[in-house]
PDB file of C-alpha atoms in Angstrom:
ATOM      1  CA  MET E 498     146.978  86.766 196.983  1.00 82.00           C
ATOM      2  CA  ALA E 499     149.985  86.284 195.062  1.00 86.00           C
ATOM      3  CA  LYS E 500     152.608  89.101 194.909  1.00 88.00           C
ATOM      4  CA  TYR E 501     154.866  87.830 192.295  1.00 94.00           C
ATOM      5  CA  TYR E 502     154.331  86.433 188.883  1.00 97.00           C
ATOM      6  CA  VAL E 503     156.486  84.359 186.460  1.00 97.00           C
ATOM      7  CA  THR E 504     155.310  83.230 182.951  1.00 98.00           C
ATOM      8  CA  VAL E 505     156.961  80.515 180.925  1.00 98.00           C
ATOM      9  CA  ALA E 506     155.495  78.477 177.856  1.00 98.00           C
ATOM     10  CA  ASN E 507     156.314  75.520 175.733  1.00 96.00           C
ATOM     11  CA  ILE E 508     155.277  74.288 172.252  1.00 96.00           C
ATOM     12  CA  MET E 509     154.591  70.794 172.997  1.00 96.00           C
ATOM     13  CA  THR E 510     156.100  68.780 170.132  1.00 95.00           C
ATOM     14  CA  GLN E 511     156.722  65.434 172.329  1.00 96.00           C
ATOM     15  CA  ALA E 512     154.695  62.485 172.188  1.00 95.00           C
ATOM     16  CA  ALA E 513     151.684  61.652 174.324  1.00 95.00           C
ATOM     17  CA  ASN E 514     152.274  60.870 177.958  1.00 95.00           C
ATOM     18  CA  THR E 515     155.852  62.469 178.053  1.00 96.00           C
ATOM     19  CA  PHE E 516     156.733  65.446 180.131  1.00 97.00           C
ATOM     20  CA  SER E 517     158.955  68.249 178.521  1.00 97.00           C
ATOM     21  CA  ALA E 518     160.397  71.458 179.992  1.00 97.00           C
ATOM     22  CA  VAL E 519     158.081  74.593 180.022  1.00 98.00           C
ATOM     23  CA  GLN E 520     160.899  77.274 179.911  1.00 97.00           C
ATOM     24  CA  THR E 521     160.286  79.769 177.378  1.00 98.00           C
ATOM     25  CA  LEU E 522     160.103  83.441 178.637  1.00 98.00           C
ATOM     26  CA  PRO E 523     157.561  85.810 176.708  1.00 98.00           C
ATOM     27  CA  ASP E 524     160.518  87.835 175.259  1.00 97.00           C
ATOM     28  CA  GLY E 525     161.961  84.418 173.785  1.00 97.00           C
ATOM     29  CA  GLY E 526     164.603  83.845 176.499  1.00 97.00           C
ATOM     30  CA  THR E 527     164.882  80.631 178.327  1.00 98.00           C
ATOM     31  CA  LEU E 528     164.302  79.983 181.944  1.00 97.00           C
ATOM     32  CA  SER E 529     165.085  76.374 182.724  1.00 95.00           C
ATOM     33  CA  SER E 530     163.894  76.842 186.304  1.00 96.00           C
ATOM     34  CA  VAL E 531     162.457  79.434 188.623  1.00 97.00           C
ATOM     35  CA  LYS E 532     164.385  80.368 191.764  1.00 96.00           C
ATOM     36  CA  VAL E 533     162.053  80.747 194.627  1.00 96.00           C
ATOM     37  CA  PRO E 534     162.234  84.627 195.160  1.00 93.00           C
ATOM     38  CA  PRO E 535     163.506  85.789 198.636  1.00 92.00           C
ATOM     39  CA  GLY E 536     160.701  85.705 201.253  1.00 92.00           C
ATOM     40  CA  MET E 537     158.222  83.696 199.125  1.00 94.00           C
ATOM     41  CA  THR E 538     156.896  80.614 201.045  1.00 97.00           C
ATOM     42  CA  ARG E 539     154.326  79.215 198.715  1.00 98.00           C
ATOM     43  CA  LEU E 540     152.863  79.074 195.310  1.00 98.00           C
ATOM     44  CA  SER E 541     149.200  80.555 195.625  1.00 97.00           C
ATOM     45  CA  VAL E 542     148.266  80.929 191.858  1.00 97.00           C
ATOM     46  CA  LEU E 543     148.382  78.765 188.776  1.00 98.00           C
ATOM     47  CA  GLY E 544     147.303  80.405 185.443  1.00 98.00           C
ATOM     48  CA  VAL E 545     147.267  78.479 182.225  1.00 98.00           C
ATOM     49  CA  SER E 546     146.409  79.004 178.795  1.00 98.00           C
ATOM     50  CA  LEU E 547     146.243  76.366 175.798  1.00 97.00           C
ATOM     51  CA  SER E 548     145.957  76.965 172.218  1.00 96.00           C
ATOM     52  CA  HIS E 549     146.064  74.810 168.960  1.00 92.00           C
ATOM     53  CA  ASP E 550     148.512  77.358 167.578  1.00 92.00           C
ATOM     54  CA  SER E 551     148.544  75.568 164.156  1.00 89.00           C
ATOM     55  CA  ILE E 552     146.150  73.181 162.144  1.00 87.00           C
ATOM     56  CA  ALA E 553     144.625  71.251 164.863  1.00 88.00           C
ATOM     57  CA  VAL E 554     144.861  67.444 164.033  1.00 89.00           C
ATOM     58  CA  ILE E 555     141.261  66.313 163.481  1.00 86.00           C
ATOM     59  CA  ASP E 556     139.462  63.788 165.900  1.00 89.00           C
ATOM     60  CA  THR E 557     141.843  64.339 168.652  1.00 91.00           C
ATOM     61  CA  GLY E 558     141.043  65.231 172.358  1.00 93.00           C
ATOM     62  CA  ASN E 559     143.768  65.785 174.951  1.00 94.00           C
ATOM     63  CA  ASN E 560     144.112  66.740 178.562  1.00 95.00           C
ATOM     64  CA  PHE E 561     147.044  68.606 179.796  1.00 96.00           C
ATOM     65  CA  THR E 562     148.958  68.222 182.893  1.00 96.00           C
ATOM     66  CA  VAL E 563     151.523  70.688 184.454  1.00 97.00           C
ATOM     67  CA  GLN E 564     154.208  69.125 186.842  1.00 97.00           C
ATOM     68  CA  LEU E 565     156.194  70.995 189.241  1.00 97.00           C
ATOM     69  CA  SER E 566     159.276  69.652 190.520  1.00 98.00           C
ATOM     70  CA  GLY E 567     162.718  70.733 191.844  1.00 98.00           C
ATOM     71  CA  THR E 568     164.536  71.470 195.133  1.00 98.00           C
ATOM     72  CA  GLY E 569     162.322  74.403 196.010  1.00 98.00           C
ATOM     73  CA  LEU E 570     159.109  72.160 196.706  1.00 98.00           C
ATOM     74  CA  VAL E 571     158.649  71.345 200.469  1.00 98.00           C
ATOM     75  CA  ASP E 572     156.354  68.269 199.531  1.00 97.00           C
ATOM     76  CA  GLY E 573     158.172  67.076 196.324  1.00 96.00           C
ATOM     77  CA  ILE E 574     156.474  66.754 192.888  1.00 96.00           C
ATOM     78  CA  GLN E 575     153.159  68.354 192.254  1.00 97.00           C
ATOM     79  CA  GLU E 576     150.784  67.746 189.254  1.00 96.00           C
ATOM     80  CA  PHE E 577     147.608  69.717 188.000  1.00 97.00           C
ATOM     81  CA  HIS E 578     145.276  68.876 185.435  1.00 96.00           C
ATOM     82  CA  VAL E 579     145.095  72.214 183.613  1.00 96.00           C
ATOM     83  CA  GLY E 580     142.647  71.803 180.572  1.00 95.00           C
ATOM     84  CA  THR E 581     141.524  70.103 177.541  1.00 94.00           C
ATOM     85  CA  LEU E 582     141.885  70.768 173.726  1.00 93.00           C
ATOM     86  CA  ALA E 583     139.679  68.923 171.296  1.00 92.00           C
ATOM     87  CA  ALA E 584     139.139  68.951 167.352  1.00 87.00           C
ATOM     88  CA  GLN E 585     136.543  67.293 165.483  1.00 85.00           C
ATOM     89  CA  GLU E 586     135.627  67.096 161.623  1.00 79.00           C
ATOM     90  CA  VAL E 587     133.200  65.344 159.584  1.00 76.00           C
ATOM     91  CA  GLY E 588     134.385  65.043 156.066  1.00 71.00           C
ATOM     92  CA  THR E 589     137.416  66.504 154.898  1.00 67.00           C
ATOM     93  CA  SER E 590     138.345  70.234 155.469  1.00 64.00           C
ATOM     94  CA  VAL E 591     134.765  71.321 155.443  1.00 69.00           C
ATOM     95  CA  GLY E 592     134.700  73.544 158.508  1.00 76.00           C
ATOM     96  CA  ALA E 593     136.468  76.098 160.219  1.00 84.00           C
ATOM     97  CA  SER E 594     136.228  77.811 163.774  1.00 89.00           C
ATOM     98  CA  LEU E 595     137.408  80.670 165.704  1.00 92.00           C
ATOM     99  CA  SER E 596     137.702  80.060 169.355  1.00 93.00           C
ATOM    100  CA  ALA E 597     138.685  82.052 172.277  1.00 94.00           C
ATOM    101  CA  GLU E 598     139.808  80.987 175.706  1.00 95.00           C
ATOM    102  CA  LYS E 599     140.513  83.222 178.680  1.00 97.00           C
ATOM    103  CA  ALA E 600     143.620  81.967 180.618  1.00 97.00           C
ATOM    104  CA  ASN E 601     142.380  79.979 183.661  1.00 97.00           C
ATOM    105  CA  TYR E 602     143.611  81.217 187.081  1.00 97.00           C
ATOM    106  CA  ARG E 603     143.141  78.905 189.998  1.00 97.00           C
ATOM    107  CA  ASP E 604     144.348  78.988 193.754  1.00 96.00           C
ATOM    108  CA  ILE E 605     146.799  76.552 194.751  1.00 97.00           C
ATOM    109  CA  ASP E 606     148.821  76.084 197.979  1.00 97.00           C
ATOM    110  CA  VAL E 607     152.174  74.652 197.256  1.00 97.00           C
ATOM    111  CA  LYS E 608     154.749  75.061 200.131  1.00 98.00           C
ATOM    112  CA  LEU E 609     158.122  76.279 198.842  1.00 98.00           C
ATOM    113  CA  LYS E 610     161.552  76.541 200.351  1.00 98.00           C
ATOM    114  CA  PRO E 611     164.648  78.141 198.981  1.00 97.00           C
ATOM    115  CA  GLY E 612     165.633  76.321 195.652  1.00 98.00           C
ATOM    116  CA  GLU E 613     164.313  75.852 192.199  1.00 98.00           C
ATOM    117  CA  VAL E 614     160.965  75.127 190.641  1.00 98.00           C
ATOM    118  CA  VAL E 615     161.191  73.119 187.416  1.00 98.00           C
ATOM    119  CA  ILE E 616     157.814  73.333 185.204  1.00 98.00           C
ATOM    120  CA  SER E 617     157.132  70.530 182.876  1.00 98.00           C
ATOM    121  CA  ALA E 618     153.969  69.635 180.984  1.00 97.00           C
ATOM    122  CA  ALA E 619     152.580  66.558 179.367  1.00 96.00           C
ATOM    123  CA  TYR E 620     149.233  65.541 177.581  1.00 96.00           C
ATOM    124  CA  ASP E 621     147.149  62.351 177.036  1.00 96.00           C
ATOM    125  CA  GLY E 622     145.382  60.971 174.176  1.00 94.00           C
ATOM    126  CA  THR E 623     146.630  61.526 170.411  1.00 93.00           C
ATOM    127  CA  ASP E 624     149.105  64.038 169.259  1.00 93.00           C
ATOM    128  CA  PRO E 625     147.220  66.914 168.203  1.00 92.00           C
ATOM    129  CA  GLY E 626     149.995  68.745 166.497  1.00 91.00           C
ATOM    130  CA  SER E 627     152.126  71.254 168.461  1.00 92.00           C
ATOM    131  CA  PRO E 628     149.832  72.645 171.066  1.00 95.00           C
ATOM    132  CA  LEU E 629     151.023  75.820 172.937  1.00 97.00           C
ATOM    133  CA  LEU E 630     150.854  76.005 176.739  1.00 98.00           C
ATOM    134  CA  VAL E 631     151.568  78.975 178.872  1.00 98.00           C
ATOM    135  CA  VAL E 632     151.951  78.698 182.559  1.00 98.00           C
ATOM    136  CA  THR E 633     151.875  81.624 185.202  1.00 98.00           C
ATOM    137  CA  LEU E 634     152.994  80.936 188.676  1.00 98.00           C
ATOM    138  CA  GLY E 635     152.062  83.308 191.466  1.00 98.00           C
ATOM    139  CA  PHE E 636     154.300  83.404 194.419  1.00 97.00           C
ATOM    140  CA  GLU E 637     153.541  84.835 197.974  1.00 95.00           C
TER     141      GLU E 637
ATOM    142  CA  MET U1457     139.947 101.958 194.315  1.00 95.00           C
ATOM    143  CA  LEU U1458     141.256 103.690 190.958  1.00 96.00           C
ATOM    144  CA  TYR U1459     140.897 102.383 187.398  1.00 96.00           C
ATOM    145  CA  TYR U1460     142.908 102.944 184.561  1.00 97.00           C
ATOM    146  CA  VAL U1461     142.661 101.608 180.913  1.00 96.00           C
ATOM    147  CA  ARG U1462     145.220 101.401 178.130  1.00 97.00           C
ATOM    148  CA  HIS U1463     145.021  99.528 174.791  1.00 97.00           C
ATOM    149  CA  ASP U1464     147.088  98.972 171.662  1.00 97.00           C
ATOM    150  CA  SER U1465     147.495  97.409 168.315  1.00 96.00           C
ATOM    151  CA  MET U1466     149.994  94.539 168.528  1.00 97.00           C
ATOM    152  CA  THR U1467     152.010  94.638 165.373  1.00 97.00           C
ATOM    153  CA  GLN U1468     155.172  93.075 166.743  1.00 98.00           C
ATOM    154  CA  ALA U1469     156.708  89.838 166.061  1.00 98.00           C
ATOM    155  CA  THR U1470     156.368  86.821 168.257  1.00 97.00           C
ATOM    156  CA  THR U1471     157.839  86.616 171.868  1.00 98.00           C
ATOM    157  CA  THR U1472     158.595  90.425 171.538  1.00 98.00           C
ATOM    158  CA  PHE U1473     157.130  92.976 174.147  1.00 98.00           C
ATOM    159  CA  ALA U1474     155.753  96.214 172.908  1.00 98.00           C
ATOM    160  CA  PRO U1475     154.082  99.109 174.833  1.00 98.00           C
ATOM    161  CA  VAL U1476     150.433  99.184 175.696  1.00 98.00           C
ATOM    162  CA  GLU U1477     150.126 102.903 176.221  1.00 98.00           C
ATOM    163  CA  THR U1478     147.113 104.239 174.099  1.00 96.00           C
ATOM    164  CA  ALA U1479     144.415 105.818 176.064  1.00 95.00           C
ATOM    165  CA  THR U1480     140.540 105.215 175.600  1.00 92.00           C
ATOM    166  CA  ASP U1481     140.521 108.464 173.590  1.00 93.00           C
ATOM    167  CA  GLY U1482     143.253 107.451 171.107  1.00 94.00           C
ATOM    168  CA  SER U1483     145.864 109.577 172.692  1.00 96.00           C
ATOM    169  CA  THR U1484     149.282 108.238 173.342  1.00 97.00           C
ATOM    170  CA  ALA U1485     149.073 108.316 177.212  1.00 97.00           C
ATOM    171  CA  GLY U1486     152.205 106.323 177.838  1.00 97.00           C
ATOM    172  CA  PRO U1487     152.679 104.740 181.295  1.00 98.00           C
ATOM    173  CA  ILE U1488     150.271 105.125 184.163  1.00 98.00           C
ATOM    174  CA  ALA U1489     151.387 107.601 186.740  1.00 98.00           C
ATOM    175  CA  ILE U1490     150.708 105.699 190.049  1.00 98.00           C
ATOM    176  CA  PRO U1491     148.450 107.843 192.113  1.00 96.00           C
ATOM    177  CA  PRO U1492     149.481 109.366 195.557  1.00 97.00           C
ATOM    178  CA  GLY U1493     148.551 106.795 198.374  1.00 97.00           C
ATOM    179  CA  VAL U1494     148.162 103.881 196.203  1.00 97.00           C
ATOM    180  CA  LYS U1495     150.038 100.779 197.621  1.00 97.00           C
ATOM    181  CA  ALA U1496     148.949  97.891 195.240  1.00 98.00           C
ATOM    182  CA  ILE U1497     147.378  96.624 192.143  1.00 98.00           C
ATOM    183  CA  LYS U1498     144.279  94.653 193.165  1.00 97.00           C
ATOM    184  CA  SER U1499     143.259  93.343 189.859  1.00 97.00           C
ATOM    185  CA  ILE U1500     143.821  93.221 186.151  1.00 98.00           C
ATOM    186  CA  SER U1501     141.288  92.886 183.469  1.00 97.00           C
ATOM    187  CA  ALA U1502     142.145  92.069 179.836  1.00 97.00           C
ATOM    188  CA  GLY U1503     140.751  91.464 176.370  1.00 95.00           C
ATOM    189  CA  PHE U1504     142.209  90.592 173.030  1.00 96.00           C
ATOM    190  CA  ALA U1505     140.982  90.136 169.465  1.00 95.00           C
ATOM    191  CA  VAL U1506     142.645  90.329 165.988  1.00 94.00           C
ATOM    192  CA  ASN U1507     141.301  93.430 164.568  1.00 93.00           C
ATOM    193  CA  GLY U1508     141.600  92.596 160.766  1.00 92.00           C
ATOM    194  CA  ALA U1509     141.889  89.125 159.116  1.00 92.00           C
ATOM    195  CA  HIS U1510     143.016  86.560 161.718  1.00 93.00           C
ATOM    196  CA  SER U1511     145.615  84.526 159.814  1.00 93.00           C
ATOM    197  CA  VAL U1512     144.270  80.844 159.561  1.00 91.00           C
ATOM    198  CA  ASN U1513     145.630  78.091 161.812  1.00 92.00           C
ATOM    199  CA  THR U1514     147.234  80.427 164.180  1.00 95.00           C
ATOM    200  CA  GLY U1515     146.296  80.627 167.818  1.00 96.00           C
ATOM    201  CA  PRO U1516     148.905  82.988 169.706  1.00 97.00           C
ATOM    202  CA  VAL U1517     148.745  83.027 173.607  1.00 98.00           C
ATOM    203  CA  TYR U1518     149.075  86.682 175.027  1.00 98.00           C
ATOM    204  CA  VAL U1519     151.011  87.781 177.906  1.00 98.00           C
ATOM    205  CA  LEU U1520     151.069  91.029 179.742  1.00 98.00           C
ATOM    206  CA  ARG U1521     154.120  92.458 181.506  1.00 98.00           C
ATOM    207  CA  LEU U1522     153.993  95.193 184.256  1.00 98.00           C
ATOM    208  CA  THR U1523     157.332  97.058 184.307  1.00 98.00           C
ATOM    209  CA  GLY U1524     158.487 100.719 184.827  1.00 97.00           C
ATOM    210  CA  THR U1525     161.393 102.262 186.561  1.00 97.00           C
ATOM    211  CA  GLY U1526     160.752 102.208 190.320  1.00 97.00           C
ATOM    212  CA  ALA U1527     156.968 101.367 189.953  1.00 98.00           C
ATOM    213  CA  LEU U1528     157.534  97.543 191.273  1.00 98.00           C
ATOM    214  CA  PRO U1529     159.274  96.765 194.551  1.00 96.00           C
ATOM    215  CA  ASP U1530     159.316  93.188 193.567  1.00 94.00           C
ATOM    216  CA  GLY U1531     160.372  93.684 189.784  1.00 95.00           C
ATOM    217  CA  ASN U1532     158.661  92.981 186.453  1.00 97.00           C
ATOM    218  CA  GLN U1533     155.483  90.953 186.666  1.00 98.00           C
ATOM    219  CA  ASP U1534     154.467  88.640 183.550  1.00 98.00           C
ATOM    220  CA  LEU U1535     150.992  87.193 183.457  1.00 98.00           C
ATOM    221  CA  VAL U1536     149.322  84.964 180.776  1.00 98.00           C
ATOM    222  CA  LEU U1537     146.060  86.207 179.288  1.00 98.00           C
ATOM    223  CA  GLY U1538     144.607  83.696 176.903  1.00 97.00           C
ATOM    224  CA  SER U1539     144.366  82.831 173.305  1.00 97.00           C
ATOM    225  CA  ILE U1540     142.338  83.045 170.047  1.00 95.00           C
ATOM    226  CA  HIS U1541     142.533  80.175 167.673  1.00 94.00           C
ATOM    227  CA  HIS U1542     141.280  80.298 163.996  1.00 93.00           C
ATOM    228  CA  ASP U1543     141.301  76.950 162.705  1.00 90.00           C
ATOM    229  CA  ASN U1544     140.692  76.487 158.950  1.00 87.00           C
ATOM    230  CA  GLY U1545     141.991  72.941 158.497  1.00 81.00           C
ATOM    231  CA  GLY U1546     144.159  71.792 155.828  1.00 74.00           C
ATOM    232  CA  GLY U1547     141.887  73.171 153.006  1.00 67.00           C
ATOM    233  CA  THR U1548     140.730  76.395 151.707  1.00 72.00           C
ATOM    234  CA  VAL U1549     137.308  76.775 153.344  1.00 76.00           C
ATOM    235  CA  THR U1550     135.599  80.031 153.043  1.00 82.00           C
ATOM    236  CA  ASP U1551     134.343  80.748 156.464  1.00 82.00           C
ATOM    237  CA  THR U1552     132.892  83.705 158.685  1.00 87.00           C
ATOM    238  CA  ASP U1553     133.085  83.288 162.334  1.00 88.00           C
ATOM    239  CA  THR U1554     132.527  85.474 165.283  1.00 90.00           C
ATOM    240  CA  VAL U1555     133.709  85.270 168.943  1.00 89.00           C
ATOM    241  CA  ASN U1556     132.641  87.065 171.979  1.00 89.00           C
ATOM    242  CA  MET U1557     134.459  87.144 175.191  1.00 91.00           C
ATOM    243  CA  ALA U1558     134.022  88.708 178.605  1.00 93.00           C
ATOM    244  CA  PRO U1559     137.136  90.165 179.963  1.00 95.00           C
ATOM    245  CA  LEU U1560     139.624  88.123 181.806  1.00 96.00           C
ATOM    246  CA  ARG U1561     139.742  89.321 185.321  1.00 97.00           C
ATOM    247  CA  ILE U1562     142.777  88.291 187.514  1.00 97.00           C
ATOM    248  CA  PRO U1563     142.775  89.156 191.299  1.00 97.00           C
ATOM    249  CA  VAL U1564     146.369  90.258 192.412  1.00 97.00           C
ATOM    250  CA  ASN U1565     148.121  91.767 195.143  1.00 96.00           C
ATOM    251  CA  ILE U1566     151.212  93.457 193.579  1.00 97.00           C
ATOM    252  CA  ALA U1567     153.088  96.138 195.450  1.00 97.00           C
ATOM    253  CA  VAL U1568     153.614  99.502 193.668  1.00 98.00           C
ATOM    254  CA  ASN U1569     155.282 102.667 194.402  1.00 98.00           C
ATOM    255  CA  ALA U1570     153.003 105.791 194.312  1.00 98.00           C
ATOM    256  CA  GLY U1571     154.476 108.551 192.135  1.00 97.00           C
ATOM    257  CA  ALA U1572     156.366 106.331 189.724  1.00 98.00           C
ATOM    258  CA  ASP U1573     155.277 105.324 186.207  1.00 98.00           C
ATOM    259  CA  LEU U1574     153.802 102.059 185.730  1.00 98.00           C
ATOM    260  CA  ALA U1575     154.414 100.702 182.075  1.00 98.00           C
ATOM    261  CA  LEU U1576     152.184  98.139 180.432  1.00 98.00           C
ATOM    262  CA  GLN U1577     153.777  95.709 177.645  1.00 98.00           C
ATOM    263  CA  ALA U1578     152.260  92.800 176.021  1.00 98.00           C
ATOM    264  CA  ALA U1579     153.722  89.964 173.884  1.00 98.00           C
ATOM    265  CA  TYR U1580     152.500  86.697 172.459  1.00 98.00           C
ATOM    266  CA  TYR U1581     153.709  83.360 172.103  1.00 98.00           C
ATOM    267  CA  GLY U1582     153.145  81.377 169.009  1.00 97.00           C
ATOM    268  CA  THR U1583     152.273  82.408 165.405  1.00 96.00           C
ATOM    269  CA  ASP U1584     151.619  85.940 164.225  1.00 97.00           C
ATOM    270  CA  ALA U1585     147.733  86.246 163.717  1.00 96.00           C
ATOM    271  CA  GLY U1586     147.634  89.702 162.321  1.00 96.00           C
ATOM    272  CA  SER U1587     147.348  92.756 164.440  1.00 92.00           C
ATOM    273  CA  PRO U1588     145.377  92.057 167.530  1.00 95.00           C
ATOM    274  CA  GLN U1589     143.955  94.693 169.573  1.00 96.00           C
ATOM    275  CA  ILE U1590     144.795  94.337 173.556  1.00 97.00           C
ATOM    276  CA  SER U1591     143.213  96.256 176.203  1.00 96.00           C
ATOM    277  CA  ILE U1592     144.146  96.231 179.915  1.00 97.00           C
ATOM    278  CA  GLU U1593     142.387  97.674 182.848  1.00 97.00           C
ATOM    279  CA  ILE U1594     144.493  98.219 186.144  1.00 98.00           C
ATOM    280  CA  GLU U1595     142.434  98.476 189.378  1.00 97.00           C
ATOM    281  CA  PHE U1596     144.642 100.269 192.117  1.00 97.00           C
ATOM    282  CA  GLU U1597     144.035 100.408 195.840  1.00 96.00           C
TER     283      GLU U1597
END
């Protein structure tokens, strides 16, 4: 069970199939990489929340991938499918929706060594606007 | 196991932490005094909903911070909780929507120091949606 949790986010303004850094702290600061905490040997938890924090571009559907890289990973780059967003509309602005989604926490097992972990994210499909992706890493 | 709940209305700006310190009876209880003999937080449960008009085309993502002087041997802990998105398209659609959500429960193993005060804080990424209510349950062992 993870003992130490770090959370960062990215408003994904990049094009499809392009990784960009996930490095905004919840207080608005920037954390360009996560230093592996002393005594921690693996990542055991990955928590992710996705949201259209704007007008969702209609008739789009996207899968999101989180990539871990950096000197702190024993086995090199790791990629995780972390969820899907979609928006559909028949006609023009004839509907509305209220959707709630709990963050998804899953067990992972990524071996660590002293160094840095860099978090990036990308999506497939068509640009859905500027989706918001928030990642929590759990260390133990 | 020991269980405590705090809630609050989030009126702050984006990417700004504010205390979650209201007790279930409405009083300002403040941080949670970690009971004697307790060694760890075993789980966190959370819920959130905009209590009022949810601004259209916003979908902030909520984050919990555990903090408190001397409460956490491993320092502050930040955990993502989830989001609620109100989509209204580009037009002026009149809509009435409801959404129900069971609490998010996150099993954890976060060391704590008995006798210290555990402070709960919350923030959100993204656009201000109104004044969401957030509720947090802490399970100690």
